[in-house]
mmCIF file with all atom_site columns, C-alpha atoms in Angstrom:
data_model
loop_
_atom_site.group_PDB
_atom_site.id
_atom_site.type_symbol
_atom_site.label_atom_id
_atom_site.label_alt_id
_atom_site.label_comp_id
_atom_site.label_asym_id
_atom_site.label_entity_id
_atom_site.label_seq_id
_atom_site.pdbx_PDB_ins_code
_atom_site.Cartn_x
_atom_site.Cartn_y
_atom_site.Cartn_z
_atom_site.occupancy
_atom_site.B_iso_or_equiv
_atom_site.pdbx_formal_charge
_atom_site.auth_seq_id
_atom_site.auth_comp_id
_atom_site.auth_asym_id
_atom_site.auth_atom_id
_atom_site.pdbx_PDB_model_num
ATOM 1   C CA . MET L 1 1   ? 2.018   7.535  -25.980 1.00 0.00 ? 15  MET L CA 1
ATOM 2   C CA . ALA L 1 2   ? -0.405  8.303  -23.491 1.00 0.00 ? 16  ALA L CA 1
ATOM 3   C CA . GLY L 1 3   ? -0.951  11.803 -25.517 1.00 0.00 ? 17  GLY L CA 1
ATOM 4   C CA . VAL L 1 4   ? -0.832  10.116 -29.138 1.00 0.00 ? 18  VAL L CA 1
ATOM 5   C CA . SER L 1 5   ? -3.900  7.400  -27.583 1.00 0.00 ? 19  SER L CA 1
ATOM 6   C CA . VAL L 1 6   ? -5.792  10.636 -26.629 1.00 0.00 ? 20  VAL L CA 1
ATOM 7   C CA . CYS L 1 7   ? -5.372  11.876 -30.295 1.00 0.00 ? 21  CYS L CA 1
ATOM 8   C CA . ILE L 1 8   ? -6.460  9.228  -32.142 1.00 0.00 ? 22  ILE L CA 1
ATOM 9   C CA . LYS L 1 9   ? -9.076  8.634  -29.553 1.00 0.00 ? 23  LYS L CA 1
ATOM 10  C CA . TYR L 1 10  ? -10.812 12.015 -30.169 1.00 0.00 ? 24  TYR L CA 1
ATOM 11  C CA . SER L 1 11  ? -9.920  12.387 -34.083 1.00 0.00 ? 25  SER L CA 1
ATOM 12  C CA . MET L 1 12  ? -11.710 9.011  -34.388 1.00 0.00 ? 26  MET L CA 1
ATOM 13  C CA . PHE L 1 13  ? -15.068 10.510 -32.124 1.00 0.00 ? 27  PHE L CA 1
ATOM 14  C CA . ILE L 1 14  ? -13.984 13.466 -34.933 1.00 0.00 ? 28  ILE L CA 1
ATOM 15  C CA . PHE L 1 15  ? -14.125 11.589 -37.733 1.00 0.00 ? 29  PHE L CA 1
ATOM 16  C CA . ASN L 1 16  ? -17.357 9.650  -36.077 1.00 0.00 ? 30  ASN L CA 1
ATOM 17  C CA . PHE L 1 17  ? -19.607 12.305 -35.483 1.00 0.00 ? 31  PHE L CA 1
ATOM 18  C CA . VAL L 1 18  ? -19.023 13.879 -39.456 1.00 0.00 ? 32  VAL L CA 1
ATOM 19  C CA . SER L 1 19  ? -20.136 10.443 -40.646 1.00 0.00 ? 33  SER L CA 1
ATOM 20  C CA . TRP L 1 20  ? -23.010 10.324 -38.315 1.00 0.00 ? 34  TRP L CA 1
ATOM 21  C CA . LEU L 1 21  ? -23.460 14.425 -39.721 1.00 0.00 ? 35  LEU L CA 1
ATOM 22  C CA . CYS L 1 22  ? -23.468 12.864 -43.297 1.00 0.00 ? 36  CYS L CA 1
ATOM 23  C CA . GLY L 1 23  ? -25.706 10.301 -42.669 1.00 0.00 ? 37  GLY L CA 1
ATOM 24  C CA . THR L 1 24  ? -28.387 12.946 -41.163 1.00 0.00 ? 38  THR L CA 1
ATOM 25  C CA . SER L 1 25  ? -27.719 15.372 -44.023 1.00 0.00 ? 39  SER L CA 1
ATOM 26  C CA . ILE L 1 26  ? -28.585 12.271 -46.500 1.00 0.00 ? 40  ILE L CA 1
ATOM 27  C CA . LEU L 1 27  ? -31.727 11.015 -44.663 1.00 0.00 ? 41  LEU L CA 1
ATOM 28  C CA . ALA L 1 28  ? -33.050 14.702 -44.323 1.00 0.00 ? 42  ALA L CA 1
ATOM 29  C CA . VAL L 1 29  ? -32.679 15.605 -48.630 1.00 0.00 ? 43  VAL L CA 1
ATOM 30  C CA . ALA L 1 30  ? -33.833 11.641 -49.186 1.00 0.00 ? 44  ALA L CA 1
ATOM 31  C CA . ILE L 1 31  ? -36.937 12.413 -46.944 1.00 0.00 ? 45  ILE L CA 1
ATOM 32  C CA . TRP L 1 32  ? -37.621 15.460 -48.809 1.00 0.00 ? 46  TRP L CA 1
ATOM 33  C CA . LEU L 1 33  ? -37.497 14.403 -52.412 1.00 0.00 ? 47  LEU L CA 1
ATOM 34  C CA . ARG L 1 34  ? -39.683 11.345 -51.052 1.00 0.00 ? 48  ARG L CA 1
ATOM 35  C CA . VAL L 1 35  ? -42.334 13.267 -49.747 1.00 0.00 ? 49  VAL L CA 1
ATOM 36  C CA . GLY L 1 36  ? -41.949 16.417 -50.694 1.00 0.00 ? 50  GLY L CA 1
ATOM 37  C CA . LYS L 1 37  ? -45.363 17.943 -52.387 1.00 0.00 ? 51  LYS L CA 1
ATOM 38  C CA . ASP L 1 38  ? -44.716 16.678 -56.065 1.00 0.00 ? 52  ASP L CA 1
ATOM 39  C CA . GLY L 1 39  ? -47.738 15.852 -56.744 1.00 0.00 ? 53  GLY L CA 1
ATOM 40  C CA . ARG L 1 40  ? -47.080 11.625 -56.812 1.00 0.00 ? 54  ARG L CA 1
ATOM 41  C CA . GLU L 1 41  ? -50.375 11.410 -59.099 1.00 0.00 ? 55  GLU L CA 1
ATOM 42  C CA . ILE L 1 42  ? -49.273 13.883 -61.427 1.00 0.00 ? 56  ILE L CA 1
ATOM 43  C CA . LEU L 1 43  ? -45.048 12.658 -61.072 1.00 0.00 ? 57  LEU L CA 1
ATOM 44  C CA . SER L 1 44  ? -45.479 8.805  -61.638 1.00 0.00 ? 58  SER L CA 1
ATOM 45  C CA . PRO L 1 45  ? -44.378 7.258  -64.748 1.00 0.00 ? 59  PRO L CA 1
ATOM 46  C CA . GLY L 1 46  ? -46.956 4.970  -66.364 1.00 0.00 ? 60  GLY L CA 1
ATOM 47  C CA . ASP L 1 47  ? -44.054 2.431  -66.912 1.00 0.00 ? 61  ASP L CA 1
ATOM 48  C CA . ALA L 1 48  ? -44.557 0.153  -64.298 1.00 0.00 ? 62  ALA L CA 1
ATOM 49  C CA . THR L 1 49  ? -40.978 -1.619 -65.078 1.00 0.00 ? 63  THR L CA 1
ATOM 50  C CA . ILE L 1 50  ? -40.072 2.160  -63.344 1.00 0.00 ? 64  ILE L CA 1
ATOM 51  C CA . ASN L 1 51  ? -40.050 3.772  -60.483 1.00 0.00 ? 65  ASN L CA 1
ATOM 52  C CA . PRO L 1 52  ? -38.400 6.872  -60.348 1.00 0.00 ? 66  PRO L CA 1
ATOM 53  C CA . TYR L 1 53  ? -38.262 6.791  -56.163 1.00 0.00 ? 67  TYR L CA 1
ATOM 54  C CA . ILE L 1 54  ? -36.205 3.588  -56.503 1.00 0.00 ? 68  ILE L CA 1
ATOM 55  C CA . ALA L 1 55  ? -32.849 5.901  -55.703 1.00 0.00 ? 69  ALA L CA 1
ATOM 56  C CA . VAL L 1 56  ? -34.554 7.772  -52.873 1.00 0.00 ? 70  VAL L CA 1
ATOM 57  C CA . ASN L 1 57  ? -34.973 4.763  -51.317 1.00 0.00 ? 71  ASN L CA 1
ATOM 58  C CA . ILE L 1 58  ? -31.930 3.623  -51.104 1.00 0.00 ? 72  ILE L CA 1
ATOM 59  C CA . LEU L 1 59  ? -30.756 7.059  -49.616 1.00 0.00 ? 73  LEU L CA 1
ATOM 60  C CA . ILE L 1 60  ? -33.347 6.472  -46.908 1.00 0.00 ? 74  ILE L CA 1
ATOM 61  C CA . ALA L 1 61  ? -32.337 3.628  -46.103 1.00 0.00 ? 75  ALA L CA 1
ATOM 62  C CA . VAL L 1 62  ? -28.280 4.702  -46.328 1.00 0.00 ? 76  VAL L CA 1
ATOM 63  C CA . GLY L 1 63  ? -28.742 7.853  -44.582 1.00 0.00 ? 77  GLY L CA 1
ATOM 64  C CA . ALA L 1 64  ? -30.638 5.708  -41.025 1.00 0.00 ? 78  ALA L CA 1
ATOM 65  C CA . ILE L 1 65  ? -28.129 3.454  -41.611 1.00 0.00 ? 79  ILE L CA 1
ATOM 66  C CA . ILE L 1 66  ? -24.606 5.737  -42.143 1.00 0.00 ? 80  ILE L CA 1
ATOM 67  C CA . MET L 1 67  ? -26.494 7.607  -38.312 1.00 0.00 ? 81  MET L CA 1
ATOM 68  C CA . ILE L 1 68  ? -26.980 4.563  -36.912 1.00 0.00 ? 82  ILE L CA 1
ATOM 69  C CA . LEU L 1 69  ? -23.273 4.004  -37.745 1.00 0.00 ? 83  LEU L CA 1
ATOM 70  C CA . GLY L 1 70  ? -21.579 6.584  -36.700 1.00 0.00 ? 84  GLY L CA 1
ATOM 71  C CA . PHE L 1 71  ? -23.382 6.253  -33.429 1.00 0.00 ? 85  PHE L CA 1
ATOM 72  C CA . LEU L 1 72  ? -21.849 3.235  -32.756 1.00 0.00 ? 86  LEU L CA 1
ATOM 73  C CA . GLY L 1 73  ? -17.929 4.750  -34.267 1.00 0.00 ? 87  GLY L CA 1
ATOM 74  C CA . CYS L 1 74  ? -18.416 7.804  -31.973 1.00 0.00 ? 88  CYS L CA 1
ATOM 75  C CA . PHE L 1 75  ? -19.756 5.572  -28.429 1.00 0.00 ? 89  PHE L CA 1
ATOM 76  C CA . GLY L 1 76  ? -16.770 2.364  -30.028 1.00 0.00 ? 90  GLY L CA 1
ATOM 77  C CA . ALA L 1 77  ? -14.184 5.652  -30.777 1.00 0.00 ? 91  ALA L CA 1
ATOM 78  C CA . MET L 1 78  ? -14.665 7.150  -26.613 1.00 0.00 ? 92  MET L CA 1
ATOM 79  C CA . LYS L 1 79  ? -14.916 3.710  -25.059 1.00 0.00 ? 93  LYS L CA 1
ATOM 80  C CA . GLU L 1 80  ? -11.860 2.331  -27.260 1.00 0.00 ? 94  GLU L CA 1
ATOM 81  C CA . ASN L 1 81  ? -14.117 -0.789 -28.235 1.00 0.00 ? 95  ASN L CA 1
ATOM 82  C CA . GLN L 1 82  ? -12.219 -2.394 -31.037 1.00 0.00 ? 96  GLN L CA 1
ATOM 83  C CA . PHE L 1 83  ? -15.229 -4.575 -31.784 1.00 0.00 ? 97  PHE L CA 1
ATOM 84  C CA . MET L 1 84  ? -17.712 -1.711 -32.520 1.00 0.00 ? 98  MET L CA 1
ATOM 85  C CA . LEU L 1 85  ? -15.350 0.450  -34.648 1.00 0.00 ? 99  LEU L CA 1
ATOM 86  C CA . VAL L 1 86  ? -14.181 -3.002 -36.792 1.00 0.00 ? 100 VAL L CA 1
ATOM 87  C CA . LEU L 1 87  ? -18.400 -2.761 -37.138 1.00 0.00 ? 101 LEU L CA 1
ATOM 88  C CA . PHE L 1 88  ? -18.372 0.597  -38.036 1.00 0.00 ? 102 PHE L CA 1
ATOM 89  C CA . PHE L 1 89  ? -15.903 0.673  -40.999 1.00 0.00 ? 103 PHE L CA 1
ATOM 90  C CA . ILE L 1 90  ? -16.932 -2.324 -42.060 1.00 0.00 ? 104 ILE L CA 1
ATOM 91  C CA . GLY L 1 91  ? -20.254 -1.128 -42.505 1.00 0.00 ? 105 GLY L CA 1
ATOM 92  C CA . LEU L 1 92  ? -19.298 2.272  -43.915 1.00 0.00 ? 106 LEU L CA 1
ATOM 93  C CA . ILE L 1 93  ? -18.063 0.330  -47.050 1.00 0.00 ? 107 ILE L CA 1
ATOM 94  C CA . LEU L 1 94  ? -20.697 -1.674 -47.499 1.00 0.00 ? 108 LEU L CA 1
ATOM 95  C CA . ILE L 1 95  ? -22.744 1.573  -47.162 1.00 0.00 ? 109 ILE L CA 1
ATOM 96  C CA . LEU L 1 96  ? -20.072 3.247  -49.526 1.00 0.00 ? 110 LEU L CA 1
ATOM 97  C CA . LEU L 1 97  ? -21.654 0.714  -52.439 1.00 0.00 ? 111 LEU L CA 1
ATOM 98  C CA . LEU L 1 98  ? -25.175 1.042  -51.821 1.00 0.00 ? 112 LEU L CA 1
ATOM 99  C CA . GLN L 1 99  ? -24.436 5.511  -52.729 1.00 0.00 ? 113 GLN L CA 1
ATOM 100 C CA . VAL L 1 100 ? -22.312 4.368  -55.572 1.00 0.00 ? 114 VAL L CA 1
ATOM 101 C CA . VAL L 1 101 ? -25.641 1.745  -56.366 1.00 0.00 ? 115 VAL L CA 1
ATOM 102 C CA . ALA L 1 102 ? -27.904 4.668  -55.852 1.00 0.00 ? 116 ALA L CA 1
ATOM 103 C CA . GLY L 1 103 ? -26.737 6.832  -58.370 1.00 0.00 ? 117 GLY L CA 1
ATOM 104 C CA . ILE L 1 104 ? -25.940 4.896  -60.662 1.00 0.00 ? 118 ILE L CA 1
ATOM 105 C CA . LEU L 1 105 ? -29.531 3.762  -60.818 1.00 0.00 ? 119 LEU L CA 1
ATOM 106 C CA . GLY L 1 106 ? -30.507 7.837  -60.858 1.00 0.00 ? 120 GLY L CA 1
ATOM 107 C CA . ALA L 1 107 ? -27.994 7.990  -63.656 1.00 0.00 ? 121 ALA L CA 1
ATOM 108 C CA . THR L 1 108 ? -29.155 5.521  -65.702 1.00 0.00 ? 122 THR L CA 1
ATOM 109 C CA . ASN L 1 109 ? -32.431 4.736  -65.557 1.00 0.00 ? 123 ASN L CA 1
ATOM 110 C CA . LYS L 1 110 ? -32.644 9.026  -65.626 1.00 0.00 ? 124 LYS L CA 1
ATOM 111 C CA . SER L 1 111 ? -33.376 9.329  -69.429 1.00 0.00 ? 125 SER L CA 1
ATOM 112 C CA . LYS L 1 112 ? -35.994 6.308  -68.854 1.00 0.00 ? 126 LYS L CA 1
ATOM 113 C CA . THR L 1 113 ? -37.715 7.899  -66.486 1.00 0.00 ? 127 THR L CA 1
ATOM 114 C CA . GLU L 1 114 ? -38.063 11.151 -67.873 1.00 0.00 ? 128 GLU L CA 1
ATOM 115 C CA . ARG L 1 115 ? -39.663 9.545  -71.379 1.00 0.00 ? 129 ARG L CA 1
ATOM 116 C CA . ALA L 1 116 ? -42.316 7.847  -69.206 1.00 0.00 ? 130 ALA L CA 1
ATOM 117 C CA . LEU L 1 117 ? -42.705 10.987 -67.859 1.00 0.00 ? 131 LEU L CA 1
ATOM 118 C CA . ASN L 1 118 ? -43.815 13.218 -70.838 1.00 0.00 ? 132 ASN L CA 1
ATOM 119 C CA . GLU L 1 119 ? -45.387 10.241 -71.926 1.00 0.00 ? 133 GLU L CA 1
ATOM 120 C CA . THR L 1 120 ? -48.202 10.097 -68.608 1.00 0.00 ? 134 THR L CA 1
ATOM 121 C CA . LEU L 1 121 ? -48.605 13.637 -69.014 1.00 0.00 ? 135 LEU L CA 1
ATOM 122 C CA . GLN L 1 122 ? -49.738 13.435 -72.522 1.00 0.00 ? 136 GLN L CA 1
ATOM 123 C CA . THR L 1 123 ? -51.817 10.823 -71.506 1.00 0.00 ? 137 THR L CA 1
ATOM 124 C CA . ASN L 1 124 ? -53.227 12.469 -68.790 1.00 0.00 ? 138 ASN L CA 1
ATOM 125 C CA . VAL L 1 125 ? -53.839 15.736 -70.016 1.00 0.00 ? 139 VAL L CA 1
ATOM 126 C CA . HIS L 1 126 ? -58.181 14.593 -70.312 1.00 0.00 ? 140 HIS L CA 1
ATOM 127 C CA . LEU L 1 127 ? -58.275 13.530 -66.119 1.00 0.00 ? 141 LEU L CA 1
ATOM 128 C CA . LEU L 1 128 ? -58.044 17.476 -65.867 1.00 0.00 ? 142 LEU L CA 1
ATOM 129 C CA . SER L 1 129 ? -61.529 17.667 -67.563 1.00 0.00 ? 143 SER L CA 1
ATOM 130 C CA . ALA L 1 130 ? -62.989 14.189 -66.215 1.00 0.00 ? 144 ALA L CA 1
ATOM 131 C CA . THR L 1 131 ? -65.787 13.983 -64.006 1.00 0.00 ? 145 THR L CA 1
ATOM 132 C CA . ASN L 1 132 ? -64.693 10.905 -62.038 1.00 0.00 ? 146 ASN L CA 1
ATOM 133 C CA . GLU L 1 133 ? -63.227 9.819  -59.118 1.00 0.00 ? 147 GLU L CA 1
ATOM 134 C CA . ASN L 1 134 ? -60.070 9.658  -60.564 1.00 0.00 ? 148 ASN L CA 1
ATOM 135 C CA . GLY L 1 135 ? -60.203 12.638 -62.585 1.00 0.00 ? 149 GLY L CA 1
ATOM 136 C CA . LYS L 1 136 ? -61.247 14.385 -58.397 1.00 0.00 ? 150 LYS L CA 1
ATOM 137 C CA . LEU L 1 137 ? -58.062 12.991 -57.339 1.00 0.00 ? 151 LEU L CA 1
ATOM 138 C CA . PHE L 1 138 ? -55.467 14.080 -59.995 1.00 0.00 ? 152 PHE L CA 1
ATOM 139 C CA . GLN L 1 139 ? -57.504 17.647 -59.975 1.00 0.00 ? 153 GLN L CA 1
ATOM 140 C CA . LYS L 1 140 ? -56.946 18.367 -56.778 1.00 0.00 ? 154 LYS L CA 1
ATOM 141 C CA . ALA L 1 141 ? -53.227 17.265 -56.783 1.00 0.00 ? 155 ALA L CA 1
ATOM 142 C CA . PHE L 1 142 ? -52.817 18.914 -59.854 1.00 0.00 ? 156 PHE L CA 1
ATOM 143 C CA . SER L 1 143 ? -54.417 21.938 -58.608 1.00 0.00 ? 157 SER L CA 1
ATOM 144 C CA . GLU L 1 144 ? -51.783 22.658 -55.845 1.00 0.00 ? 158 GLU L CA 1
ATOM 145 C CA . ILE L 1 145 ? -48.981 22.093 -58.375 1.00 0.00 ? 159 ILE L CA 1
ATOM 146 C CA . GLN L 1 146 ? -50.722 24.582 -60.345 1.00 0.00 ? 160 GLN L CA 1
ATOM 147 C CA . GLU L 1 147 ? -50.540 26.703 -57.591 1.00 0.00 ? 161 GLU L CA 1
ATOM 148 C CA . GLU L 1 148 ? -46.870 26.348 -56.367 1.00 0.00 ? 162 GLU L CA 1
ATOM 149 C CA . LEU L 1 149 ? -45.303 26.156 -59.838 1.00 0.00 ? 163 LEU L CA 1
ATOM 150 C CA . LYS L 1 150 ? -47.451 29.176 -60.970 1.00 0.00 ? 164 LYS L CA 1
ATOM 151 C CA . CYS L 1 151 ? -49.128 27.793 -64.182 1.00 0.00 ? 165 CYS L CA 1
ATOM 152 C CA . CYS L 1 152 ? -52.247 26.700 -65.245 1.00 0.00 ? 166 CYS L CA 1
ATOM 153 C CA . GLY L 1 153 ? -53.080 23.403 -67.054 1.00 0.00 ? 167 GLY L CA 1
ATOM 154 C CA . LEU L 1 154 ? -51.091 20.902 -68.430 1.00 0.00 ? 168 LEU L CA 1
ATOM 155 C CA . ILE L 1 155 ? -50.436 20.851 -72.243 1.00 0.00 ? 169 ILE L CA 1
ATOM 156 C CA . ASN L 1 156 ? -52.827 23.719 -73.712 1.00 0.00 ? 170 ASN L CA 1
ATOM 157 C CA . GLY L 1 157 ? -52.644 25.957 -70.863 1.00 0.00 ? 171 GLY L CA 1
ATOM 158 C CA . ALA L 1 158 ? -56.048 26.837 -68.897 1.00 0.00 ? 172 ALA L CA 1
ATOM 159 C CA . SER L 1 159 ? -58.436 24.957 -71.616 1.00 0.00 ? 173 SER L CA 1
ATOM 160 C CA . ASP L 1 160 ? -57.369 21.288 -70.475 1.00 0.00 ? 174 ASP L CA 1
ATOM 161 C CA . TRP L 1 161 ? -59.672 21.930 -67.449 1.00 0.00 ? 175 TRP L CA 1
ATOM 162 C CA . GLY L 1 162 ? -63.031 21.984 -69.940 1.00 0.00 ? 176 GLY L CA 1
ATOM 163 C CA . ASN L 1 163 ? -65.494 22.627 -67.292 1.00 0.00 ? 177 ASN L CA 1
ATOM 164 C CA . ASN L 1 164 ? -63.900 22.481 -64.636 1.00 0.00 ? 178 ASN L CA 1
ATOM 165 C CA . PHE L 1 165 ? -61.907 25.685 -64.945 1.00 0.00 ? 179 PHE L CA 1
ATOM 166 C CA . GLN L 1 166 ? -64.466 26.903 -62.559 1.00 0.00 ? 180 GLN L CA 1
ATOM 167 C CA . TYR L 1 167 ? -63.998 24.897 -59.985 1.00 0.00 ? 181 TYR L CA 1
ATOM 168 C CA . TYR L 1 168 ? -60.657 25.363 -59.858 1.00 0.00 ? 182 TYR L CA 1
ATOM 169 C CA . TYR L 1 169 ? -59.567 28.361 -61.773 1.00 0.00 ? 183 TYR L CA 1
ATOM 170 C CA . LYS L 1 170 ? -58.347 29.650 -58.356 1.00 0.00 ? 184 LYS L CA 1
ATOM 171 C CA . SER L 1 171 ? -55.449 28.139 -58.419 1.00 0.00 ? 185 SER L CA 1
ATOM 172 C CA . CYS L 1 172 ? -54.126 30.005 -61.822 1.00 0.00 ? 186 CYS L CA 1
ATOM 173 C CA . GLU L 1 173 ? -55.045 33.076 -60.574 1.00 0.00 ? 187 GLU L CA 1
ATOM 174 C CA . CYS L 1 174 ? -52.169 35.617 -61.574 1.00 0.00 ? 188 CYS L CA 1
ATOM 175 C CA . PRO L 1 175 ? -51.535 39.093 -58.842 1.00 0.00 ? 189 PRO L CA 1
ATOM 176 C CA . SER L 1 176 ? -51.685 41.025 -62.115 1.00 0.00 ? 190 SER L CA 1
ATOM 177 C CA . ALA L 1 177 ? -53.499 41.200 -65.469 1.00 0.00 ? 191 ALA L CA 1
ATOM 178 C CA . SER L 1 178 ? -50.798 43.961 -66.133 1.00 0.00 ? 192 SER L CA 1
ATOM 179 C CA . ASP L 1 179 ? -47.627 41.307 -65.731 1.00 0.00 ? 193 ASP L CA 1
ATOM 180 C CA . SER L 1 180 ? -46.308 39.460 -69.470 1.00 0.00 ? 194 SER L CA 1
ATOM 181 C CA . SER L 1 181 ? -46.751 36.177 -67.851 1.00 0.00 ? 195 SER L CA 1
ATOM 182 C CA . CYS L 1 182 ? -50.564 36.498 -67.580 1.00 0.00 ? 196 CYS L CA 1
ATOM 183 C CA . THR L 1 183 ? -53.617 36.423 -69.867 1.00 0.00 ? 197 THR L CA 1
ATOM 184 C CA . LYS L 1 184 ? -57.163 36.530 -69.250 1.00 0.00 ? 198 LYS L CA 1
ATOM 185 C CA . TYR L 1 185 ? -59.231 33.309 -70.057 1.00 0.00 ? 199 TYR L CA 1
ATOM 186 C CA . ASP L 1 186 ? -63.213 33.212 -69.106 1.00 0.00 ? 200 ASP L CA 1
ATOM 187 C CA . GLY L 1 187 ? -63.129 36.150 -67.565 1.00 0.00 ? 201 GLY L CA 1
ATOM 188 C CA . LYS L 1 188 ? -60.119 35.400 -64.791 1.00 0.00 ? 202 LYS L CA 1
ATOM 189 C CA . THR L 1 189 ? -56.210 36.521 -65.076 1.00 0.00 ? 203 THR L CA 1
ATOM 190 C CA . ILE L 1 190 ? -54.567 33.977 -64.769 1.00 0.00 ? 204 ILE L CA 1
ATOM 191 C CA . TYR L 1 191 ? -51.168 32.881 -65.838 1.00 0.00 ? 205 TYR L CA 1
ATOM 192 C CA . LYS L 1 192 ? -50.228 31.981 -69.184 1.00 0.00 ? 206 LYS L CA 1
ATOM 193 C CA . GLN L 1 193 ? -47.496 29.166 -69.006 1.00 0.00 ? 207 GLN L CA 1
ATOM 194 C CA . SER L 1 194 ? -48.558 25.464 -69.022 1.00 0.00 ? 208 SER L CA 1
ATOM 195 C CA . CYS L 1 195 ? -47.097 23.361 -66.922 1.00 0.00 ? 209 CYS L CA 1
ATOM 196 C CA . PHE L 1 196 ? -46.091 20.212 -68.328 1.00 0.00 ? 210 PHE L CA 1
ATOM 197 C CA . SER L 1 197 ? -42.489 21.864 -68.806 1.00 0.00 ? 211 SER L CA 1
ATOM 198 C CA . LEU L 1 198 ? -42.650 23.101 -65.322 1.00 0.00 ? 212 LEU L CA 1
ATOM 199 C CA . LEU L 1 199 ? -42.917 19.514 -63.968 1.00 0.00 ? 213 LEU L CA 1
ATOM 200 C CA . ARG L 1 200 ? -40.334 18.260 -66.446 1.00 0.00 ? 214 ARG L CA 1
ATOM 201 C CA . GLY L 1 201 ? -37.891 20.255 -65.281 1.00 0.00 ? 215 GLY L CA 1
ATOM 202 C CA . LEU L 1 202 ? -38.311 20.107 -61.296 1.00 0.00 ? 216 LEU L CA 1
ATOM 203 C CA . PHE L 1 203 ? -38.804 16.421 -61.918 1.00 0.00 ? 217 PHE L CA 1
ATOM 204 C CA . SER L 1 204 ? -35.145 16.680 -64.252 1.00 0.00 ? 218 SER L CA 1
ATOM 205 C CA . ARG L 1 205 ? -33.441 18.249 -61.061 1.00 0.00 ? 219 ARG L CA 1
ATOM 206 C CA . ARG L 1 206 ? -34.266 16.239 -58.180 1.00 0.00 ? 220 ARG L CA 1
ATOM 207 C CA . LEU L 1 207 ? -33.245 13.366 -60.323 1.00 0.00 ? 221 LEU L CA 1
ATOM 208 C CA . SER L 1 208 ? -29.786 15.275 -60.564 1.00 0.00 ? 222 SER L CA 1
ATOM 209 C CA . VAL L 1 209 ? -29.821 15.843 -56.388 1.00 0.00 ? 223 VAL L CA 1
ATOM 210 C CA . VAL L 1 210 ? -29.976 12.357 -56.423 1.00 0.00 ? 224 VAL L CA 1
ATOM 211 C CA . ILE L 1 211 ? -27.096 11.259 -58.319 1.00 0.00 ? 225 ILE L CA 1
ATOM 212 C CA . GLY L 1 212 ? -24.789 14.667 -56.755 1.00 0.00 ? 226 GLY L CA 1
ATOM 213 C CA . LEU L 1 213 ? -25.913 13.228 -53.356 1.00 0.00 ? 227 LEU L CA 1
ATOM 214 C CA . ALA L 1 214 ? -25.038 9.710  -53.516 1.00 0.00 ? 228 ALA L CA 1
ATOM 215 C CA . PHE L 1 215 ? -22.066 10.306 -55.689 1.00 0.00 ? 229 PHE L CA 1
ATOM 216 C CA . GLY L 1 216 ? -20.963 13.761 -53.661 1.00 0.00 ? 230 GLY L CA 1
ATOM 217 C CA . LEU L 1 217 ? -21.016 12.026 -50.176 1.00 0.00 ? 231 LEU L CA 1
ATOM 218 C CA . ALA L 1 218 ? -19.730 8.970  -51.161 1.00 0.00 ? 232 ALA L CA 1
ATOM 219 C CA . ALA L 1 219 ? -16.040 10.574 -52.460 1.00 0.00 ? 233 ALA L CA 1
ATOM 220 C CA . VAL L 1 220 ? -16.418 12.510 -49.289 1.00 0.00 ? 234 VAL L CA 1
ATOM 221 C CA . GLU L 1 221 ? -16.285 9.421  -46.911 1.00 0.00 ? 235 GLU L CA 1
ATOM 222 C CA . VAL L 1 222 ? -13.824 7.936  -48.955 1.00 0.00 ? 236 VAL L CA 1
#
């Protein structure tokens, strides 16, 4: 009986340790999605009723709580504390439900969020040639996106920048004039492709990560 008890004890510890690792993974990926260099000024949809980060925020909370519950479960298993183990399993069931909610929110809002994003990008293109403070904030964020995604301009290419091109052309610069992805504009060798489709693809992939993470880890926990 003692051997069986020890086996159950360490099995419970391993199970709770795996749960703790799952919580850590959820938290790490969700934070990366939330604070990643995706230019929130660029990707934030114009429709105020749609928050593209709501599912990510839920996953951050889920990851943090699972980490705490996993620690409590490990401690309870080693100390053979039934109260802490029961608390862990109740918490795990609640967290499982939250993960499913996050996945459903991500899936149901995906098309709406993408549509609002498209409208926002098309509306905000004028900010690239603006000279006011809002325009400068948008331009700074967008220049970082250009450099990361290797593109230039939002809809129509470098011409979207207007007179501001001379200040931000370096983030558009292409390393080789002979490269098929490059073109000449205003005496500079820049990327030919605009950033519109690349931004849509980036946002869509991150939404897919949220949905997959929520449902995938929920299946593992079940």
